Amino acid sequence: MSQTPLKLLFCCIFLCLFVCSVWRAFTKAYLPGADSRETDRYWTIATLMDAYFGFLTFYVWVFYKEIRWWPRLLWLVAIMLLGNMAMSSYVLVQLARLRRNEAASSILAARNP
């Protein structure tokens, strides 16, 4: 896989989160007497963006590891719907596939058949 798509993806993620953070920093929610519901709304948006970009970052690794399209699609749906539960399940499946004396670090780069 070329580095260019990864660079573009992670530049977009960085810029989106940066813009969201700057936008959040300059909202009226930080001013004295601001409505707490307004503050909650902005934090909710920022938190959801951060979480889903984290899921997408993890999915880049899943996309690399899975060579068939069907598992790639199923894991994408699972990760986007279940978040960290699906992500931890994926890592547990990878660890279960290890041979008896194989180092856990070998799951990082090895692709699945």
XYZ file of C-alpha atoms in Angstrom:
113
model
C 0.000 0.000 0.000
C 1.259 3.436 -0.906
C 1.983 5.984 1.810
C 0.013 8.725 0.046
C -3.515 7.554 0.969
C -2.441 7.115 4.586
C -0.849 10.552 4.682
C -3.989 12.109 3.206
C -6.271 10.256 5.621
C -4.315 11.196 8.724
C -3.833 14.803 7.564
C -7.614 15.043 7.162
C -8.188 13.527 10.595
C -5.692 15.917 12.165
C -7.165 18.967 10.421
C -10.757 18.035 11.297
C -9.901 17.541 14.953
C -7.806 20.710 15.014
C -10.609 22.788 13.480
C -13.112 21.248 15.888
C -10.870 22.052 18.851
C -10.301 25.645 17.735
C -14.012 26.041 17.036
C -14.744 24.645 20.484
C -12.230 26.977 22.114
C -13.841 30.081 20.637
C -17.502 29.286 21.260
C -19.549 31.378 23.600
C -19.756 28.376 25.935
C -16.526 29.518 27.602
C -17.876 32.963 28.362
C -19.184 33.729 31.866
C -22.883 32.972 32.217
C -22.992 30.590 29.247
C -25.733 27.977 29.190
C -24.405 24.585 30.337
C -26.511 22.814 27.674
C -24.621 24.750 25.042
C -21.316 23.664 26.588
C -22.462 20.039 26.655
C -23.480 20.163 23.003
C -20.061 21.345 21.827
C -18.226 18.820 23.981
C -20.485 16.042 22.687
C -19.654 16.889 19.088
C -15.919 17.062 19.807
C -15.972 13.789 21.759
C -17.888 11.923 19.049
C -15.541 13.192 16.354
C -12.537 12.102 18.404
C -14.034 8.653 19.095
C -15.002 7.919 15.503
C -11.682 9.111 14.132
C -10.059 6.748 16.657
C -12.251 3.921 15.343
C -11.257 4.824 11.794
C -7.567 4.837 12.747
C -7.881 1.347 14.221
C -9.810 0.218 11.143
C -6.878 1.209 8.905
C -4.905 -1.565 10.633
C -7.817 -4.015 10.223
C -8.060 -3.083 6.528
C -4.345 -3.842 6.118
C -4.520 -7.148 7.994
C -7.610 -8.525 6.257
C -6.944 -9.309 2.618
C -10.507 -10.336 1.733
C -13.240 -7.727 1.269
C -15.988 -9.512 3.182
C -14.155 -9.531 6.562
C -13.026 -5.940 5.925
C -16.625 -4.826 5.468
C -17.942 -6.797 8.464
C -15.248 -5.422 10.772
C -15.889 -1.858 9.553
C -19.572 -2.153 10.423
C -18.795 -3.797 13.774
C -16.215 -1.172 14.736
C -18.436 1.760 13.764
C -21.448 0.310 15.621
C -19.766 -1.245 18.664
C -16.569 0.800 18.967
C -14.082 -0.472 21.522
C -15.997 -3.720 22.091
C -15.473 -4.696 18.447
C -11.892 -3.448 18.487
C -10.993 -5.527 21.542
C -12.759 -8.539 19.971
C -10.648 -8.138 16.843
C -7.425 -8.087 18.865
C -8.550 -11.152 20.854
C -9.240 -13.030 17.600
C -5.781 -12.088 16.336
C -4.169 -13.241 19.588
C -6.097 -16.529 19.455
C -4.642 -17.207 15.992
C -1.075 -17.080 17.310
C 0.927 -20.287 17.495
C 1.968 -21.498 20.913
C 5.381 -19.787 21.216
C 4.761 -16.935 18.817
C 5.278 -13.403 20.169
C 2.188 -11.232 20.500
C 3.981 -8.522 18.507
C 3.788 -10.708 15.403
C 0.090 -9.851 14.993
C 0.936 -6.234 14.190
C 2.321 -6.713 10.694
C 1.284 -10.221 9.636
C -1.647 -10.284 7.225
C -4.501 -12.741 7.643
C -4.976 -15.496 5.077
